[in-house]
Short mmCIF file of C-alpha atoms in Angstrom, two decimals:
data_model
loop_
_atom_site.label_atom_id
_atom_site.label_comp_id
_atom_site.label_asym_id
_atom_site.label_seq_id
_atom_site.Cartn_x
_atom_site.Cartn_y
_atom_site.Cartn_z
CA MET F 1 8.57 22.18 71.28
CA LEU F 2 5.98 23.33 73.81
CA PRO F 3 7.23 25.06 76.98
CA ILE F 4 6.67 23.06 80.15
CA ASP F 5 3.72 24.26 82.26
CA HIS F 6 5.04 23.35 85.69
CA THR F 7 1.87 24.51 87.44
CA LEU F 8 -0.27 22.18 85.34
CA LEU F 9 2.05 19.20 85.68
CA ALA F 10 2.39 19.72 89.45
CA ARG F 11 -1.28 18.73 89.74
CA LEU F 12 -0.54 15.38 88.12
CA ASP F 13 0.56 12.36 90.12
CA LEU F 14 2.86 10.25 87.94
CA ASN F 15 1.36 7.16 89.56
CA LEU F 16 -1.91 7.97 87.82
CA LEU F 17 -0.26 7.63 84.40
CA VAL F 18 1.30 4.33 85.47
CA ALA F 19 -2.14 3.14 86.56
CA PHE F 20 -3.69 4.29 83.28
CA ASP F 21 -1.10 2.38 81.25
CA ALA F 22 -1.69 -0.78 83.31
CA LEU F 23 -5.46 -0.47 82.83
CA MET F 24 -5.00 -0.07 79.08
CA ARG F 25 -2.79 -3.15 78.89
CA GLU F 26 -4.88 -5.44 81.11
CA ARG F 27 -8.43 -4.12 80.43
CA HIS F 28 -9.27 -5.39 83.91
CA VAL F 29 -9.06 -3.43 87.19
CA THR F 30 -7.92 -6.31 89.40
CA ARG F 31 -5.27 -7.56 86.95
CA ALA F 32 -4.02 -4.01 86.39
CA ALA F 33 -3.68 -3.53 90.15
CA ARG F 34 -1.77 -6.80 90.42
CA ARG F 35 0.50 -5.75 87.54
CA ILE F 36 1.87 -2.75 89.44
CA GLY F 37 1.65 -4.20 92.95
CA LEU F 38 -1.44 -2.39 94.23
CA GLY F 39 -4.66 -3.52 95.83
CA GLN F 40 -7.89 -3.38 93.84
CA PRO F 41 -9.39 -0.55 95.98
CA THR F 42 -6.28 1.60 95.39
CA MET F 43 -6.49 1.05 91.63
CA SER F 44 -10.19 1.98 91.67
CA HIS F 45 -9.26 5.16 93.54
CA HIS F 46 -6.61 5.99 90.91
CA LEU F 47 -9.18 5.47 88.16
CA ALA F 48 -11.63 7.83 89.88
CA ARG F 49 -8.93 10.52 90.14
CA LEU F 50 -8.04 10.04 86.46
CA ARG F 51 -11.68 10.46 85.45
CA GLU F 52 -11.92 13.68 87.44
CA LEU F 53 -8.62 15.02 86.11
CA LEU F 54 -9.28 14.22 82.44
CA GLY F 55 -13.04 14.83 82.40
CA ASP F 56 -13.82 11.50 80.75
CA GLU F 57 -15.15 8.11 81.85
CA LEU F 58 -12.02 6.53 80.29
CA PHE F 59 -13.21 2.94 80.87
CA THR F 60 -16.66 1.37 80.91
CA ARG F 61 -17.68 -1.96 82.40
CA ALA F 62 -17.89 -5.05 80.21
CA PRO F 63 -18.53 -8.77 80.86
CA THR F 64 -14.81 -9.52 80.58
CA GLY F 65 -13.49 -6.45 82.40
CA ILE F 66 -13.35 -2.85 81.15
CA VAL F 67 -13.43 -1.24 77.70
CA PRO F 68 -11.55 2.02 76.97
CA THR F 69 -13.45 5.02 75.64
CA PRO F 70 -12.33 6.79 72.45
CA HIS F 71 -10.58 9.41 74.58
CA ALA F 72 -8.67 6.73 76.48
CA LEU F 73 -7.63 5.07 73.22
CA ALA F 74 -6.31 8.41 71.95
CA LEU F 75 -4.29 8.89 75.13
CA ALA F 76 -2.89 5.36 75.33
CA GLU F 77 0.12 5.60 73.02
CA PRO F 78 1.26 9.13 74.03
CA VAL F 79 1.13 8.12 77.69
CA ARG F 80 3.06 4.91 77.03
CA THR F 81 5.68 6.78 75.00
CA ALA F 82 6.08 9.40 77.76
CA LEU F 83 6.52 6.69 80.40
CA GLU F 84 9.06 4.80 78.29
CA CYS F 85 11.03 7.98 77.60
CA LEU F 86 11.04 8.82 81.30
CA GLN F 87 12.12 5.30 82.16
CA GLY F 88 14.89 5.50 79.57
CA VAL F 89 16.16 8.78 81.02
CA LEU F 90 16.11 7.50 84.60
CA THR F 91 17.79 4.19 83.77
CA ARG F 92 20.08 5.38 80.99
CA ARG F 93 23.55 3.92 81.03
CA PRO F 94 26.39 4.86 78.67
CA PHE F 95 26.85 2.38 75.83
CA ASP F 96 30.40 1.47 74.92
CA PRO F 97 30.13 -0.71 71.81
CA ALA F 98 33.72 -1.91 72.19
CA THR F 99 33.12 -3.51 75.60
CA GLN F 100 29.39 -4.00 76.24
CA GLU F 101 27.05 -6.75 75.11
CA ARG F 102 23.68 -5.96 73.50
CA HIS F 103 21.11 -7.99 71.62
CA PHE F 104 18.93 -6.34 68.96
CA ARG F 105 15.86 -7.71 67.17
CA VAL F 106 15.50 -6.57 63.56
CA SER F 107 12.79 -7.34 61.01
CA LEU F 108 13.72 -7.02 57.33
CA SER F 109 13.26 -8.70 53.96
CA ASP F 110 15.44 -11.65 52.99
CA GLY F 111 16.93 -9.59 50.16
CA LEU F 112 18.08 -6.91 52.59
CA GLU F 113 19.28 -9.60 54.97
CA SER F 114 21.64 -10.94 52.33
CA SER F 115 22.87 -7.55 51.07
CA LEU F 116 22.84 -5.30 54.15
CA MET F 117 23.80 -7.67 56.95
CA PRO F 118 27.29 -8.70 55.67
CA PRO F 119 28.66 -5.12 55.76
CA PHE F 120 26.87 -4.51 59.06
CA LEU F 121 28.47 -7.61 60.58
CA ALA F 122 31.90 -6.58 59.35
CA LEU F 123 31.42 -3.13 60.86
CA ALA F 124 30.14 -4.58 64.15
CA ALA F 125 33.08 -6.99 64.30
CA GLN F 126 35.39 -3.97 64.45
CA GLU F 127 33.31 -1.69 66.68
CA ALA F 128 30.97 -3.85 68.76
CA PRO F 129 32.11 -7.47 69.21
CA GLY F 130 29.50 -7.97 71.94
CA VAL F 131 26.50 -7.17 69.72
CA THR F 132 24.22 -10.03 68.63
CA LEU F 133 21.18 -9.99 66.38
CA SER F 134 17.92 -11.84 65.88
CA LEU F 135 16.60 -11.40 62.35
CA SER F 136 12.97 -12.08 61.45
CA PRO F 137 11.12 -11.85 58.11
CA LEU F 138 9.58 -8.49 57.28
CA GLN F 139 5.94 -8.42 58.38
CA GLU F 140 4.40 -5.07 57.51
CA GLY F 141 1.12 -6.04 59.14
CA THR F 142 2.41 -6.95 62.59
CA GLY F 143 5.75 -5.13 62.62
CA PRO F 144 4.47 -1.77 63.97
CA ALA F 145 2.65 -3.53 66.81
CA MET F 146 5.85 -5.41 67.65
CA LEU F 147 7.67 -2.08 67.86
CA ASP F 148 4.97 -0.93 70.26
CA ASP F 149 5.11 -3.94 72.59
CA GLY F 150 8.92 -3.99 72.64
CA SER F 151 9.38 -7.37 70.92
CA LEU F 152 11.12 -5.65 67.99
CA ASP F 153 13.84 -2.98 68.04
CA LEU F 154 13.97 -2.04 64.37
CA LEU F 155 11.81 -2.52 61.28
CA VAL F 156 13.61 -2.15 57.93
CA GLY F 157 11.57 -2.03 54.75
CA PRO F 158 9.64 0.17 52.31
CA PRO F 159 8.41 3.48 53.74
CA GLN F 160 4.86 3.24 55.08
CA GLU F 161 2.48 5.54 56.87
CA GLN F 162 3.60 5.52 60.46
CA ALA F 163 2.01 6.32 63.79
CA PRO F 164 3.07 9.57 65.49
CA HIS F 165 5.01 7.59 68.11
CA HIS F 166 7.17 5.90 65.46
CA LYS F 167 10.33 7.43 64.05
CA VAL F 168 11.36 6.91 60.41
CA ARG F 169 14.67 7.42 58.63
CA LEU F 170 15.03 6.88 54.90
CA PHE F 171 18.49 5.45 54.41
CA CYS F 172 18.80 4.04 50.91
CA SER F 173 17.06 4.30 47.58
CA ALA F 174 17.83 2.56 44.31
CA GLY F 175 16.20 0.95 41.32
CA TYR F 176 16.16 -2.65 40.13
CA LEU F 177 18.49 -4.88 38.13
CA VAL F 178 17.79 -7.88 35.92
CA LEU F 179 19.82 -10.99 36.78
CA PHE F 180 20.61 -13.97 34.54
CA ASP F 181 23.07 -16.83 34.10
CA PRO F 182 25.48 -15.76 31.30
CA GLN F 183 26.24 -19.37 30.45
CA VAL F 184 22.62 -20.03 29.48
CA VAL F 185 21.13 -16.65 28.63
CA HIS F 186 23.05 -15.10 25.73
CA VAL F 187 21.93 -11.51 25.28
CA ASP F 188 23.38 -8.08 24.74
CA THR F 189 23.45 -5.73 27.68
CA PRO F 190 21.79 -3.52 28.48
CA LEU F 191 18.83 -5.76 27.77
CA SER F 192 16.47 -4.80 24.98
CA LEU F 193 12.75 -4.83 25.61
CA GLU F 194 12.46 -7.57 22.99
CA ASP F 195 14.86 -9.87 24.88
CA PHE F 196 13.26 -8.91 28.18
CA LEU F 197 9.86 -10.10 26.96
CA SER F 198 11.02 -13.15 25.01
CA ILE F 199 12.79 -14.82 27.96
CA PRO F 200 10.67 -16.26 30.82
CA HIS F 201 10.89 -14.63 34.23
CA VAL F 202 11.14 -15.52 37.90
CA ARG F 203 8.75 -13.26 39.80
CA VAL F 204 9.12 -12.51 43.50
CA SER F 205 5.90 -11.65 45.34
CA ARG F 206 4.05 -12.88 48.37
CA ARG F 207 1.04 -13.99 46.33
CA ALA F 208 1.22 -15.85 43.04
CA ASP F 209 -1.87 -14.09 41.70
CA SER F 210 -0.65 -10.56 42.44
CA SER F 211 1.25 -8.24 40.12
CA ASP F 212 4.41 -6.36 40.99
CA ALA F 213 6.18 -3.19 39.82
CA VAL F 214 7.33 -4.88 36.60
CA ASP F 215 3.87 -6.12 35.67
CA ASP F 216 2.37 -2.70 36.42
CA ALA F 217 4.99 -0.93 34.26
CA LEU F 218 4.42 -3.35 31.37
CA ALA F 219 0.65 -2.97 31.67
CA LYS F 220 1.02 0.76 31.00
CA LEU F 221 2.72 -0.18 27.72
CA ARG F 222 0.00 -2.78 26.98
CA LEU F 223 2.60 -5.52 27.28
CA ARG F 224 2.94 -8.67 29.34
CA ARG F 225 5.83 -10.89 30.33
CA ARG F 226 5.84 -14.63 30.75
CA VAL F 227 6.32 -15.67 34.37
CA ALA F 228 7.70 -19.21 34.44
CA VAL F 229 8.34 -19.39 38.19
CA HIS F 230 6.77 -17.58 41.10
CA THR F 231 8.43 -17.48 44.51
CA ALA F 232 7.82 -15.59 47.72
CA HIS F 233 11.52 -15.73 48.64
CA SER F 234 14.05 -13.48 46.93
CA LEU F 235 16.90 -15.61 48.29
CA SER F 236 15.67 -18.43 46.01
CA VAL F 237 16.14 -16.34 42.87
CA PRO F 238 19.84 -17.05 42.17
CA HIS F 239 19.34 -20.78 42.67
CA LEU F 240 16.45 -20.73 40.21
CA LEU F 241 18.45 -18.73 37.65
CA LEU F 242 21.60 -20.86 37.65
CA GLY F 243 21.53 -23.22 34.69
CA SER F 244 18.14 -21.94 33.48
CA ARG F 245 17.09 -19.67 30.65
CA LEU F 246 15.33 -17.29 32.99
CA LEU F 247 15.46 -13.65 34.05
CA GLY F 248 14.95 -12.38 37.58
CA LEU F 249 14.60 -8.86 38.97
CA LEU F 250 15.79 -7.80 42.40
CA PRO F 251 16.30 -4.42 44.07
CA ARG F 252 19.68 -3.06 43.00
CA ARG F 253 21.44 -3.54 46.32
CA ALA F 254 20.36 -7.17 46.68
CA ALA F 255 20.95 -7.82 42.96
CA LEU F 256 24.59 -6.70 43.11
CA ALA F 257 25.31 -8.82 46.17
CA THR F 258 23.60 -11.79 44.52
CA ALA F 259 25.51 -11.33 41.25
CA ARG F 260 28.85 -11.27 43.08
CA ALA F 261 28.06 -14.34 45.16
CA PHE F 262 26.65 -16.53 42.38
CA GLY F 263 28.52 -15.38 39.28
CA LEU F 264 25.41 -13.99 37.62
CA SER F 265 25.32 -11.14 35.14
CA HIS F 266 23.01 -8.18 35.43
CA SER F 267 21.52 -5.42 33.35
CA PRO F 268 19.33 -2.39 33.91
CA PRO F 269 15.72 -3.20 33.04
CA PRO F 270 14.57 -1.90 29.63
CA LEU F 271 11.65 0.02 31.11
CA GLU F 272 11.17 2.62 33.80
CA LEU F 273 10.52 1.17 37.25
CA PRO F 274 9.93 2.94 40.57
CA GLN F 275 12.78 3.46 42.99
CA ASP F 276 13.21 0.87 45.73
CA SER F 277 13.29 3.07 48.84
CA ILE F 278 14.16 1.56 52.21
CA ALA F 279 13.49 3.11 55.61
CA MET F 280 14.24 2.26 59.22
CA ARG F 281 11.37 2.49 61.71
CA TRP F 282 11.54 2.37 65.49
CA HIS F 283 9.54 3.42 68.54
CA ALA F 284 10.16 6.99 69.67
CA SER F 285 10.92 5.82 73.20
CA ARG F 286 14.14 4.22 71.88
CA ASP F 287 15.64 7.64 71.17
CA SER F 288 16.96 7.88 74.72
CA ASP F 289 18.83 4.56 74.40
CA PRO F 290 22.51 5.10 73.43
CA GLY F 291 22.78 1.49 72.27
CA HIS F 292 19.82 1.86 69.95
CA ARG F 293 21.28 5.06 68.53
CA TRP F 294 24.49 3.14 67.76
CA LEU F 295 22.41 0.48 65.97
CA LEU F 296 20.73 3.10 63.75
CA GLU F 297 23.99 4.77 62.81
CA ALA F 298 25.72 1.45 62.18
CA MET F 299 22.89 0.31 59.90
CA PHE F 300 23.09 3.59 58.00
CA ARG F 301 26.86 3.27 57.55
CA ALA F 302 26.49 -0.36 56.47
CA ALA F 303 24.02 0.71 53.79
CA THR F 304 26.56 3.26 52.56
CA LEU F 305 29.38 0.70 52.57
CA SER F 306 27.34 -1.77 50.53
CA VAL F 307 26.81 0.64 47.65
CA GLU F 308 29.02 -0.29 44.69
CA PRO F 309 31.46 2.13 43.04
CA SER F 310 30.48 3.48 39.69
CA GLY F 311 31.06 1.50 36.54
CA PHE F 312 30.67 -2.08 35.46
CA THR F 313 33.21 -4.83 34.95
CA ARG F 314 32.78 -8.06 33.12
CA LEU F 315 32.37 -11.09 35.33
CA ALA F 316 34.77 -13.94 34.73
CA ALA F 317 32.68 -16.73 33.24
CA ARG F 318 33.05 -20.22 34.64
CA THR F 319 33.20 -21.59 31.07
CA PRO F 320 32.97 -19.70 27.78
CA PRO F 321 29.41 -19.54 26.42
CA PRO F 322 28.76 -21.40 23.17
CA PRO F 323 29.02 -19.37 19.96
CA ARG F 324 25.89 -17.87 18.45
CA ARG F 325 24.93 -17.17 14.87
CA SER F 326 25.05 -13.43 15.07
CA SER F 327 27.29 -10.72 13.72
CA ARG F 328 26.94 -8.77 16.93
CA GLN F 329 29.30 -9.45 19.76
CA LYS F 330 27.50 -10.79 22.82
CA VAL F 331 28.85 -9.42 26.07
CA ALA F 332 27.69 -10.64 29.47
CA MET F 333 28.11 -7.71 31.81
CA GLY F 334 28.41 -8.01 35.52
CA PHE F 335 29.97 -6.25 38.48
CA THR F 336 32.98 -7.07 40.57
CA GLY F 337 33.74 -4.98 43.61
CA GLU F 338 35.18 -5.42 47.07
CA PRO F 339 34.47 -8.84 48.57
CA VAL F 340 31.43 -8.97 50.78
CA PRO F 341 32.66 -9.51 54.34
CA PRO F 342 31.69 -12.98 55.53
CA SER F 343 28.76 -13.21 57.92
CA THR F 344 30.88 -15.43 60.12
CA ALA F 345 33.27 -12.59 60.91
CA ARG F 346 34.28 -12.17 64.53
CA GLY F 347 31.85 -9.91 66.31
CA ALA F 348 28.13 -9.64 65.82
CA THR F 349 26.37 -12.97 65.51
CA LEU F 350 23.01 -13.82 64.06
CA LYS F 351 20.08 -15.89 65.22
CA ARG F 352 17.75 -16.40 62.27
CA LYS F 353 14.01 -16.79 62.83
CA SER F 354 12.11 -18.79 60.24
#
């Protein structure tokens, strides 16, 4: 960390940084002045002082207002982060999760919503009964901008390249599991590559014409699978598998929660697939918020709680599968662990955005 140059900073009027941030947001001198309660001449004076101090034009005239220079664009996010951190320090209040109310906005995939949120809600019910959540679908394209403008508190998904003003914490990593209905799909586990390729699949991807990790891994072996159903929603997978001779792959954490809830069996895939790494991302200015720090730690502990113990146990079948003409014993393997705490537990409540 750089030492503070008090002589240099003493030359800087904090109001100039506030004016700069308003100009960047509004791209119009009069609107920026109105935003912070100044007259237009005063804002023009602040802009002149900023230009002299920073040795750059910063903004040029345009038909619709002003356009920032490259130097102004480079300064925009560091200045905003510094102002938010300062505001957080000056307005910081202790956060007591047992007594205070807070609302957090989290963006994550539907698979993580179904596997990570139940243990988080159970934890929050004990520690923070006043916490509520709004969950929105994971949008990698717009999520970082929503962190920047404050409309999102936390982005949970695959690790991505992040801006310097974003913080990242990797908090779980696991592979994939194959899911199937043991009453319809009669196979040995772990699945053989032959069975894996002979049974049609449900593929989860945002675009029907795009490949995924499974297709890419098979392509390296010069093999292809038959995709019978494509869906963009991982929460649809168990409903599509029940009563159908289909296989579906989900990240391990979501697959185990799905298997427990729907009575499905699972197996490791018969080929090497990349790890499914999940990270939390947030704006650096949130670091000074005790409530946000509690959210991060609670999410991390919930991810730890939702990991299954080692070993596999056979799932109790709803009805015995019909006999097959084979000398090998067919065993449908599944996992039974601690019950997933219900999402209706007392405490944190959800507001789901479609």
